[in-house]
Amino acid sequence: MKKFILILLLVFGFKSQAQVDWCDSISYSVLPNTNGVFSVMIETTDSLNNYCDTVSVSWAVCNLQLCFLGNGAFASFPIIQLTDTVKVCYTVYVTDTNWQTIHECRDICEWIVYNGTEWVEWNNTVFIEEISVPNNTKDIIYDMQGRVVTKIKNNFVYISNRKKFIIFKKNK
């Protein structure tokens, strides 16, 4: 049986093709804000450029109120402002050099914000400041909004010494 399989492999050859994920070779960048215009551009790796003939791109760029559409490797959206939180989505169609196969990378999206110098992913943590708790807060009572309480009412939740408590009204 092993000899038979070996003969089949020799007769038909060891033809195998590596699986290529075209979407891993595609990304986008936001171009520097020129004259107040928000612009995006598709980027491809050299390996993708060697194996593809055309790359077609459809864009959808949204702020919190409206969405705008664009086509092409480069697109501008003049209504987007530096103060907007922006969702950038794109769909890419890649045609290989044989013009026989079209590969699709559909609805790749990312939220971005302007941090004062560049557009960055919205989920990036920019700054964390640690707050120290003073030790002289012992026996001070706070309500759930963090306000100091001077008069305690029944059936409300309070915080004292980092613990929650409730004083219930006694039934007669």
Short mmCIF file of N, CA and C in Angstrom, two decimals:
data_model
loop_
_atom_site.label_atom_id
_atom_site.label_comp_id
_atom_site.label_asym_id
_atom_site.label_seq_id
_atom_site.Cartn_x
_atom_site.Cartn_y
_atom_site.Cartn_z
N MET A 1 0.82 -1.19 0.00
CA MET A 1 0.00 0.00 0.00
C MET A 1 0.87 1.26 0.00
N LYS A 2 1.94 1.26 0.79
CA LYS A 2 2.83 2.41 0.85
C LYS A 2 3.49 2.65 -0.50
N LYS A 3 3.86 1.56 -1.19
CA LYS A 3 4.50 1.71 -2.49
C LYS A 3 3.52 2.32 -3.50
N PHE A 4 2.26 1.90 -3.41
CA PHE A 4 1.24 2.42 -4.31
C PHE A 4 1.05 3.93 -4.13
N ILE A 5 0.99 4.38 -2.88
CA ILE A 5 0.85 5.82 -2.59
C ILE A 5 2.08 6.58 -3.08
N LEU A 6 3.26 6.01 -2.89
CA LEU A 6 4.49 6.65 -3.35
C LEU A 6 4.51 6.77 -4.87
N ILE A 7 4.05 5.75 -5.57
CA ILE A 7 4.00 5.78 -7.03
C ILE A 7 3.01 6.86 -7.50
N LEU A 8 1.83 6.96 -6.82
CA LEU A 8 0.85 7.99 -7.17
C LEU A 8 1.44 9.39 -6.98
N LEU A 9 2.16 9.57 -5.89
CA LEU A 9 2.78 10.87 -5.65
C LEU A 9 3.80 11.21 -6.73
N LEU A 10 4.58 10.22 -7.15
CA LEU A 10 5.59 10.46 -8.17
C LEU A 10 4.95 10.73 -9.54
N VAL A 11 3.86 10.01 -9.84
CA VAL A 11 3.20 10.17 -11.12
C VAL A 11 2.53 11.55 -11.21
N PHE A 12 1.81 11.91 -10.17
CA PHE A 12 1.06 13.18 -10.20
C PHE A 12 1.86 14.35 -9.64
N GLY A 13 3.01 14.11 -9.08
CA GLY A 13 3.86 15.18 -8.56
C GLY A 13 3.45 15.59 -7.16
N PHE A 14 4.32 16.33 -6.54
CA PHE A 14 4.08 16.82 -5.19
C PHE A 14 3.48 18.22 -5.24
N LYS A 15 2.48 18.41 -6.06
CA LYS A 15 1.91 19.73 -6.22
C LYS A 15 1.05 20.08 -5.01
N SER A 16 1.47 21.10 -4.34
CA SER A 16 0.66 21.64 -3.25
C SER A 16 0.93 23.13 -3.19
N GLN A 17 -0.09 23.89 -2.87
CA GLN A 17 0.06 25.32 -2.79
C GLN A 17 -0.18 25.76 -1.36
N ALA A 18 0.62 26.69 -0.93
CA ALA A 18 0.44 27.24 0.41
C ALA A 18 -0.83 28.09 0.44
N GLN A 19 -1.53 28.01 1.52
CA GLN A 19 -2.72 28.84 1.68
C GLN A 19 -2.28 30.26 2.03
N VAL A 20 -2.78 31.21 1.28
CA VAL A 20 -2.42 32.60 1.50
C VAL A 20 -3.63 33.34 2.03
N ASP A 21 -3.47 34.02 3.15
CA ASP A 21 -4.54 34.87 3.66
C ASP A 21 -4.23 36.30 3.22
N TRP A 22 -4.88 36.71 2.15
CA TRP A 22 -4.62 38.01 1.56
C TRP A 22 -4.92 39.14 2.54
N CYS A 23 -5.87 38.94 3.41
CA CYS A 23 -6.28 40.01 4.33
C CYS A 23 -5.17 40.36 5.33
N ASP A 24 -4.30 39.41 5.65
CA ASP A 24 -3.19 39.70 6.55
C ASP A 24 -2.17 40.65 5.93
N SER A 25 -2.19 40.79 4.63
CA SER A 25 -1.22 41.63 3.93
C SER A 25 -1.77 43.02 3.63
N ILE A 26 -2.94 43.35 4.18
CA ILE A 26 -3.58 44.62 3.89
C ILE A 26 -3.85 45.38 5.19
N SER A 27 -3.55 46.66 5.19
CA SER A 27 -3.87 47.53 6.32
C SER A 27 -4.16 48.92 5.75
N TYR A 28 -4.40 49.88 6.63
CA TYR A 28 -4.64 51.24 6.15
C TYR A 28 -3.90 52.21 7.05
N SER A 29 -3.74 53.42 6.58
CA SER A 29 -3.16 54.47 7.41
C SER A 29 -3.96 55.74 7.20
N VAL A 30 -3.97 56.58 8.24
CA VAL A 30 -4.60 57.89 8.14
C VAL A 30 -3.50 58.87 7.77
N LEU A 31 -3.72 59.61 6.71
CA LEU A 31 -2.72 60.56 6.26
C LEU A 31 -2.74 61.80 7.14
N PRO A 32 -1.62 62.49 7.26
CA PRO A 32 -1.60 63.71 8.08
C PRO A 32 -2.69 64.67 7.64
N ASN A 33 -3.32 65.30 8.62
CA ASN A 33 -4.45 66.19 8.37
C ASN A 33 -3.98 67.42 7.59
N THR A 34 -4.32 67.49 6.31
CA THR A 34 -3.91 68.60 5.46
C THR A 34 -5.12 69.47 5.15
N ASN A 35 -5.04 70.73 5.48
CA ASN A 35 -6.14 71.67 5.24
C ASN A 35 -7.45 71.21 5.87
N GLY A 36 -7.36 70.54 7.00
CA GLY A 36 -8.57 70.09 7.70
C GLY A 36 -9.28 68.92 7.05
N VAL A 37 -8.61 68.17 6.18
CA VAL A 37 -9.25 67.06 5.47
C VAL A 37 -8.75 65.73 6.04
N PHE A 38 -9.68 64.87 6.46
CA PHE A 38 -9.36 63.53 6.95
C PHE A 38 -9.23 62.61 5.74
N SER A 39 -8.05 61.98 5.58
CA SER A 39 -7.82 61.11 4.42
C SER A 39 -7.24 59.78 4.87
N VAL A 40 -7.64 58.70 4.18
CA VAL A 40 -7.14 57.36 4.47
C VAL A 40 -6.54 56.76 3.21
N MET A 41 -5.61 55.82 3.41
CA MET A 41 -4.94 55.18 2.29
C MET A 41 -4.72 53.71 2.61
N ILE A 42 -4.96 52.85 1.65
CA ILE A 42 -4.75 51.41 1.83
C ILE A 42 -3.26 51.12 1.70
N GLU A 43 -2.78 50.16 2.48
CA GLU A 43 -1.38 49.75 2.41
C GLU A 43 -1.33 48.25 2.19
N THR A 44 -0.42 47.82 1.32
CA THR A 44 -0.23 46.39 1.08
C THR A 44 1.23 46.05 1.27
N THR A 45 1.50 44.79 1.59
CA THR A 45 2.88 44.35 1.76
C THR A 45 3.49 44.01 0.40
N ASP A 46 4.81 43.92 0.37
CA ASP A 46 5.49 43.57 -0.88
C ASP A 46 5.09 42.19 -1.37
N SER A 47 4.85 41.26 -0.44
CA SER A 47 4.48 39.90 -0.86
C SER A 47 3.13 39.91 -1.59
N LEU A 48 2.20 40.74 -1.13
CA LEU A 48 0.92 40.84 -1.81
C LEU A 48 1.09 41.51 -3.18
N ASN A 49 1.94 42.52 -3.24
CA ASN A 49 2.16 43.22 -4.51
C ASN A 49 2.74 42.29 -5.58
N ASN A 50 3.51 41.28 -5.18
CA ASN A 50 4.09 40.34 -6.14
C ASN A 50 3.07 39.37 -6.71
N TYR A 51 1.96 39.12 -6.00
CA TYR A 51 1.01 38.09 -6.41
C TYR A 51 -0.34 38.63 -6.84
N CYS A 52 -0.54 39.93 -6.77
CA CYS A 52 -1.84 40.44 -7.16
C CYS A 52 -1.72 41.41 -8.32
N ASP A 53 -2.81 41.55 -9.05
CA ASP A 53 -2.84 42.45 -10.19
C ASP A 53 -3.54 43.75 -9.82
N THR A 54 -4.71 43.64 -9.19
CA THR A 54 -5.44 44.85 -8.79
C THR A 54 -5.96 44.71 -7.37
N VAL A 55 -6.09 45.84 -6.72
CA VAL A 55 -6.68 45.92 -5.38
C VAL A 55 -7.75 47.01 -5.44
N SER A 56 -9.00 46.61 -5.20
CA SER A 56 -10.11 47.57 -5.20
C SER A 56 -10.59 47.74 -3.76
N VAL A 57 -10.84 48.99 -3.37
CA VAL A 57 -11.18 49.28 -1.98
C VAL A 57 -12.46 50.09 -1.92
N SER A 58 -13.36 49.71 -0.99
CA SER A 58 -14.55 50.50 -0.67
C SER A 58 -14.43 50.91 0.79
N TRP A 59 -14.61 52.21 1.05
CA TRP A 59 -14.46 52.77 2.39
C TRP A 59 -15.80 53.18 2.97
N ALA A 60 -15.92 53.08 4.29
CA ALA A 60 -17.02 53.69 5.04
C ALA A 60 -16.38 54.32 6.27
N VAL A 61 -16.48 55.63 6.38
CA VAL A 61 -15.91 56.36 7.51
C VAL A 61 -17.05 57.06 8.23
N CYS A 62 -17.18 56.81 9.53
CA CYS A 62 -18.32 57.33 10.28
C CYS A 62 -17.85 58.10 11.50
N ASN A 63 -18.55 59.21 11.81
CA ASN A 63 -18.41 59.82 13.12
C ASN A 63 -19.62 59.33 13.92
N LEU A 64 -19.93 59.94 15.04
CA LEU A 64 -21.03 59.43 15.85
C LEU A 64 -22.41 59.77 15.29
N GLN A 65 -22.48 60.64 14.25
CA GLN A 65 -23.77 61.01 13.68
C GLN A 65 -23.98 60.49 12.26
N LEU A 66 -22.94 60.51 11.42
CA LEU A 66 -23.09 60.22 10.00
C LEU A 66 -22.01 59.28 9.50
N CYS A 67 -22.30 58.61 8.37
CA CYS A 67 -21.31 57.78 7.69
C CYS A 67 -21.10 58.34 6.28
N PHE A 68 -19.86 58.21 5.81
CA PHE A 68 -19.49 58.70 4.49
C PHE A 68 -18.81 57.57 3.73
N LEU A 69 -19.07 57.47 2.43
CA LEU A 69 -18.54 56.39 1.62
C LEU A 69 -17.48 56.92 0.66
N GLY A 70 -16.53 56.04 0.31
CA GLY A 70 -15.50 56.39 -0.65
C GLY A 70 -15.00 55.14 -1.34
N ASN A 71 -14.31 55.32 -2.47
CA ASN A 71 -13.75 54.19 -3.22
C ASN A 71 -12.34 54.53 -3.64
N GLY A 72 -11.53 53.49 -3.80
CA GLY A 72 -10.16 53.67 -4.26
C GLY A 72 -9.15 53.48 -3.16
N ALA A 73 -7.88 53.39 -3.55
CA ALA A 73 -6.81 53.17 -2.59
C ALA A 73 -6.62 54.37 -1.68
N PHE A 74 -7.06 55.55 -2.11
CA PHE A 74 -6.95 56.78 -1.35
C PHE A 74 -8.33 57.44 -1.32
N ALA A 75 -8.78 57.86 -0.14
CA ALA A 75 -10.08 58.53 -0.06
C ALA A 75 -10.02 59.64 0.98
N SER A 76 -10.73 60.74 0.73
CA SER A 76 -10.77 61.88 1.65
C SER A 76 -12.19 62.10 2.14
N PHE A 77 -12.29 62.54 3.39
CA PHE A 77 -13.58 62.79 4.02
C PHE A 77 -13.50 64.12 4.76
N PRO A 78 -13.77 65.23 4.07
CA PRO A 78 -13.55 66.56 4.65
C PRO A 78 -14.47 66.92 5.82
N ILE A 79 -15.56 66.21 6.01
CA ILE A 79 -16.48 66.55 7.10
C ILE A 79 -15.98 66.00 8.45
N ILE A 80 -15.11 65.00 8.44
CA ILE A 80 -14.57 64.45 9.68
C ILE A 80 -13.66 65.48 10.34
N GLN A 81 -13.87 65.72 11.63
CA GLN A 81 -13.11 66.70 12.40
C GLN A 81 -12.13 66.01 13.35
N LEU A 82 -11.11 66.75 13.80
CA LEU A 82 -10.14 66.19 14.74
C LEU A 82 -10.78 65.84 16.08
N THR A 83 -11.91 66.44 16.40
CA THR A 83 -12.59 66.17 17.66
C THR A 83 -13.54 64.97 17.57
N ASP A 84 -13.71 64.38 16.39
CA ASP A 84 -14.62 63.25 16.20
C ASP A 84 -14.00 61.94 16.67
N THR A 85 -14.85 61.06 17.15
CA THR A 85 -14.49 59.65 17.30
C THR A 85 -14.91 59.01 15.98
N VAL A 86 -13.98 58.33 15.32
CA VAL A 86 -14.21 57.91 13.94
C VAL A 86 -14.12 56.39 13.83
N LYS A 87 -15.07 55.81 13.09
CA LYS A 87 -15.02 54.39 12.77
C LYS A 87 -14.63 54.28 11.30
N VAL A 88 -13.49 53.63 11.05
CA VAL A 88 -13.00 53.44 9.68
C VAL A 88 -13.23 51.98 9.30
N CYS A 89 -13.99 51.75 8.23
CA CYS A 89 -14.24 50.40 7.72
C CYS A 89 -13.83 50.34 6.26
N TYR A 90 -13.30 49.20 5.86
CA TYR A 90 -12.98 49.03 4.44
C TYR A 90 -13.20 47.59 4.03
N THR A 91 -13.55 47.43 2.75
CA THR A 91 -13.66 46.12 2.12
C THR A 91 -12.72 46.13 0.93
N VAL A 92 -11.89 45.09 0.81
CA VAL A 92 -10.88 45.04 -0.24
C VAL A 92 -11.13 43.81 -1.11
N TYR A 93 -11.04 44.02 -2.42
CA TYR A 93 -11.12 42.93 -3.39
C TYR A 93 -9.76 42.86 -4.08
N VAL A 94 -9.11 41.70 -3.99
CA VAL A 94 -7.79 41.50 -4.59
C VAL A 94 -7.92 40.52 -5.74
N THR A 95 -7.47 40.91 -6.91
CA THR A 95 -7.45 40.01 -8.07
C THR A 95 -6.02 39.56 -8.26
N ASP A 96 -5.82 38.23 -8.33
CA ASP A 96 -4.45 37.73 -8.46
C ASP A 96 -3.92 37.93 -9.88
N THR A 97 -2.66 37.62 -10.09
CA THR A 97 -2.00 37.90 -11.37
C THR A 97 -2.59 37.09 -12.52
N ASN A 98 -3.28 36.01 -12.24
CA ASN A 98 -3.90 35.21 -13.31
C ASN A 98 -5.25 35.77 -13.74
N TRP A 99 -5.77 36.77 -13.03
CA TRP A 99 -7.08 37.33 -13.28
C TRP A 99 -8.18 36.26 -13.21
N GLN A 100 -7.93 35.23 -12.43
CA GLN A 100 -8.91 34.15 -12.32
C GLN A 100 -9.60 34.13 -10.97
N THR A 101 -8.93 34.64 -9.95
CA THR A 101 -9.47 34.53 -8.61
C THR A 101 -9.57 35.90 -7.97
N ILE A 102 -10.69 36.16 -7.35
CA ILE A 102 -10.86 37.40 -6.59
C ILE A 102 -10.97 37.02 -5.12
N HIS A 103 -10.12 37.62 -4.32
CA HIS A 103 -10.11 37.38 -2.88
C HIS A 103 -10.76 38.59 -2.21
N GLU A 104 -11.55 38.33 -1.19
CA GLU A 104 -12.31 39.39 -0.55
C GLU A 104 -11.94 39.50 0.92
N CYS A 105 -11.64 40.71 1.36
CA CYS A 105 -11.44 41.02 2.78
C CYS A 105 -12.56 41.99 3.14
N ARG A 106 -13.57 41.48 3.83
CA ARG A 106 -14.82 42.22 3.99
C ARG A 106 -14.95 42.85 5.37
N ASP A 107 -15.40 44.11 5.38
CA ASP A 107 -15.80 44.83 6.60
C ASP A 107 -14.75 44.78 7.71
N ILE A 108 -13.57 45.24 7.41
CA ILE A 108 -12.52 45.36 8.42
C ILE A 108 -12.69 46.74 9.04
N CYS A 109 -12.99 46.81 10.34
CA CYS A 109 -13.34 48.08 10.98
C CYS A 109 -12.49 48.34 12.22
N GLU A 110 -12.36 49.63 12.54
CA GLU A 110 -11.60 50.05 13.71
C GLU A 110 -12.07 51.44 14.13
N TRP A 111 -12.23 51.65 15.43
CA TRP A 111 -12.55 52.96 15.98
C TRP A 111 -11.25 53.68 16.28
N ILE A 112 -11.16 54.97 15.88
CA ILE A 112 -9.95 55.74 16.14
C ILE A 112 -10.32 57.13 16.68
N VAL A 113 -9.39 57.73 17.42
CA VAL A 113 -9.54 59.09 17.93
C VAL A 113 -8.23 59.84 17.71
N TYR A 114 -8.31 61.15 17.69
CA TYR A 114 -7.12 61.98 17.52
C TYR A 114 -6.59 62.34 18.90
N ASN A 115 -5.32 62.03 19.18
CA ASN A 115 -4.75 62.26 20.51
C ASN A 115 -3.97 63.56 20.62
N GLY A 116 -4.08 64.41 19.63
CA GLY A 116 -3.37 65.68 19.64
C GLY A 116 -2.22 65.72 18.65
N THR A 117 -1.71 64.54 18.30
CA THR A 117 -0.62 64.48 17.31
C THR A 117 -0.91 63.50 16.19
N GLU A 118 -1.70 62.45 16.47
CA GLU A 118 -1.99 61.45 15.45
C GLU A 118 -3.28 60.73 15.78
N TRP A 119 -3.82 60.01 14.78
CA TRP A 119 -5.01 59.19 14.99
C TRP A 119 -4.55 57.85 15.55
N VAL A 120 -5.18 57.41 16.65
CA VAL A 120 -4.82 56.15 17.30
C VAL A 120 -6.08 55.33 17.54
N GLU A 121 -5.89 54.02 17.76
CA GLU A 121 -7.02 53.15 18.07
C GLU A 121 -7.70 53.65 19.34
N TRP A 122 -9.02 53.57 19.35
CA TRP A 122 -9.78 54.09 20.47
C TRP A 122 -9.55 53.28 21.74
N ASN A 123 -9.23 52.02 21.63
CA ASN A 123 -9.08 51.18 22.81
C ASN A 123 -7.70 51.28 23.44
N ASN A 124 -6.83 52.15 22.92
CA ASN A 124 -5.53 52.35 23.54
C ASN A 124 -5.67 53.16 24.81
N THR A 125 -4.99 52.74 25.87
CA THR A 125 -4.96 53.52 27.09
C THR A 125 -3.89 54.58 26.93
N VAL A 126 -4.26 55.82 27.10
CA VAL A 126 -3.32 56.92 26.88
C VAL A 126 -2.63 57.32 28.19
N PHE A 127 -3.37 57.34 29.32
CA PHE A 127 -2.79 57.85 30.55
C PHE A 127 -3.56 57.29 31.73
N ILE A 128 -2.87 56.86 32.76
CA ILE A 128 -3.50 56.42 34.01
C ILE A 128 -2.78 57.12 35.14
N GLU A 129 -3.54 57.77 36.01
CA GLU A 129 -2.95 58.43 37.18
C GLU A 129 -3.46 57.72 38.41
N GLU A 130 -2.55 57.30 39.26
CA GLU A 130 -2.93 56.60 40.48
C GLU A 130 -3.36 57.62 41.52
N ILE A 131 -4.45 57.32 42.19
CA ILE A 131 -4.98 58.22 43.21
C ILE A 131 -4.72 57.59 44.58
N SER A 132 -4.11 58.34 45.47
CA SER A 132 -3.87 57.83 46.82
C SER A 132 -5.04 58.24 47.71
N VAL A 133 -5.43 57.33 48.59
CA VAL A 133 -6.54 57.57 49.51
C VAL A 133 -5.95 58.06 50.83
N PRO A 134 -6.37 59.23 51.30
CA PRO A 134 -5.84 59.71 52.57
C PRO A 134 -6.29 58.82 53.73
N ASN A 135 -5.46 58.72 54.75
CA ASN A 135 -5.77 57.85 55.89
C ASN A 135 -6.74 58.48 56.87
N ASN A 136 -7.01 59.78 56.75
CA ASN A 136 -7.88 60.44 57.72
C ASN A 136 -9.37 60.31 57.37
N THR A 137 -9.73 59.34 56.55
CA THR A 137 -11.13 59.14 56.16
C THR A 137 -11.83 58.13 57.06
N LYS A 138 -11.19 57.69 58.11
CA LYS A 138 -11.79 56.70 59.00
C LYS A 138 -13.04 57.30 59.67
N ASP A 139 -14.08 56.51 59.70
CA ASP A 139 -15.36 56.86 60.31
C ASP A 139 -16.12 57.97 59.61
N ILE A 140 -15.68 58.39 58.42
CA ILE A 140 -16.47 59.33 57.63
C ILE A 140 -17.46 58.51 56.81
N ILE A 141 -18.69 58.98 56.73
CA ILE A 141 -19.75 58.25 56.02
C ILE A 141 -20.03 58.97 54.71
N TYR A 142 -20.12 58.16 53.63
CA TYR A 142 -20.38 58.69 52.29
C TYR A 142 -21.64 58.05 51.74
N ASP A 143 -22.33 58.80 50.83
CA ASP A 143 -23.44 58.18 50.11
C ASP A 143 -22.88 57.50 48.85
N MET A 144 -23.74 56.92 48.02
CA MET A 144 -23.28 56.16 46.85
C MET A 144 -22.69 57.06 45.76
N GLN A 145 -22.89 58.37 45.86
CA GLN A 145 -22.28 59.30 44.91
C GLN A 145 -20.94 59.84 45.41
N GLY A 146 -20.52 59.40 46.59
CA GLY A 146 -19.23 59.82 47.13
C GLY A 146 -19.28 61.10 47.94
N ARG A 147 -20.46 61.58 48.25
CA ARG A 147 -20.60 62.80 49.04
C ARG A 147 -20.58 62.46 50.53
N VAL A 148 -19.98 63.34 51.31
CA VAL A 148 -19.95 63.15 52.77
C VAL A 148 -21.35 63.36 53.32
N VAL A 149 -21.79 62.43 54.19
CA VAL A 149 -23.13 62.47 54.76
C VAL A 149 -23.03 62.90 56.22
N THR A 150 -23.86 63.87 56.60
CA THR A 150 -23.89 64.30 58.00
C THR A 150 -25.11 63.76 58.73
N LYS A 151 -26.21 63.52 58.00
CA LYS A 151 -27.43 62.98 58.60
C LYS A 151 -27.79 61.69 57.89
N ILE A 152 -27.87 60.60 58.63
CA ILE A 152 -28.17 59.29 58.05
C ILE A 152 -29.67 59.05 58.06
N LYS A 153 -30.20 58.60 56.92
CA LYS A 153 -31.61 58.26 56.80
C LYS A 153 -31.74 56.75 56.74
N ASN A 154 -32.88 56.24 57.12
CA ASN A 154 -33.14 54.81 57.07
C ASN A 154 -33.31 54.35 55.63
N ASN A 155 -32.94 53.08 55.37
CA ASN A 155 -33.14 52.39 54.10
C ASN A 155 -32.34 52.98 52.93
N PHE A 156 -31.21 53.59 53.20
CA PHE A 156 -30.30 54.07 52.17
C PHE A 156 -28.97 53.34 52.32
N VAL A 157 -28.24 53.22 51.21
CA VAL A 157 -26.94 52.56 51.23
C VAL A 157 -25.87 53.63 51.46
N TYR A 158 -24.97 53.35 52.41
CA TYR A 158 -23.88 54.27 52.73
C TYR A 158 -22.56 53.50 52.72
N ILE A 159 -21.47 54.25 52.71
CA ILE A 159 -20.14 53.65 52.74
C ILE A 159 -19.35 54.30 53.87
N SER A 160 -18.71 53.43 54.67
CA SER A 160 -17.84 53.91 55.73
C SER A 160 -16.72 52.89 55.91
N ASN A 161 -15.50 53.36 56.04
CA ASN A 161 -14.33 52.48 56.18
C ASN A 161 -14.27 51.44 55.06
N ARG A 162 -14.60 51.88 53.84
CA ARG A 162 -14.55 51.05 52.63
C ARG A 162 -15.54 49.89 52.63
N LYS A 163 -16.60 50.00 53.45
CA LYS A 163 -17.63 48.95 53.48
C LYS A 163 -19.00 49.60 53.33
N LYS A 164 -19.89 48.90 52.63
CA LYS A 164 -21.25 49.38 52.44
C LYS A 164 -22.11 48.93 53.62
N PHE A 165 -23.07 49.79 53.98
CA PHE A 165 -24.01 49.39 55.02
C PHE A 165 -25.34 50.09 54.79
N ILE A 166 -26.39 49.51 55.38
CA ILE A 166 -27.76 50.05 55.31
C ILE A 166 -28.32 50.02 56.72
N ILE A 167 -29.00 51.09 57.12
CA ILE A 167 -29.72 51.11 58.40
C ILE A 167 -31.19 50.97 58.06
N PHE A 168 -31.79 49.88 58.53
CA PHE A 168 -33.19 49.61 58.24
C PHE A 168 -34.08 50.22 59.31
N LYS A 169 -35.24 50.65 58.87
CA LYS A 169 -36.22 51.20 59.79
C LYS A 169 -36.88 50.03 60.51
N LYS A 170 -36.98 50.15 61.82
CA LYS A 170 -37.59 49.08 62.62
C LYS A 170 -39.10 49.19 62.54
N ASN A 171 -39.75 48.02 62.33
CA ASN A 171 -41.20 47.95 62.31
C ASN A 171 -41.71 47.80 63.72
N LYS A 172 -42.77 48.53 64.08
CA LYS A 172 -43.34 48.44 65.42
C LYS A 172 -44.50 47.51 65.47
#
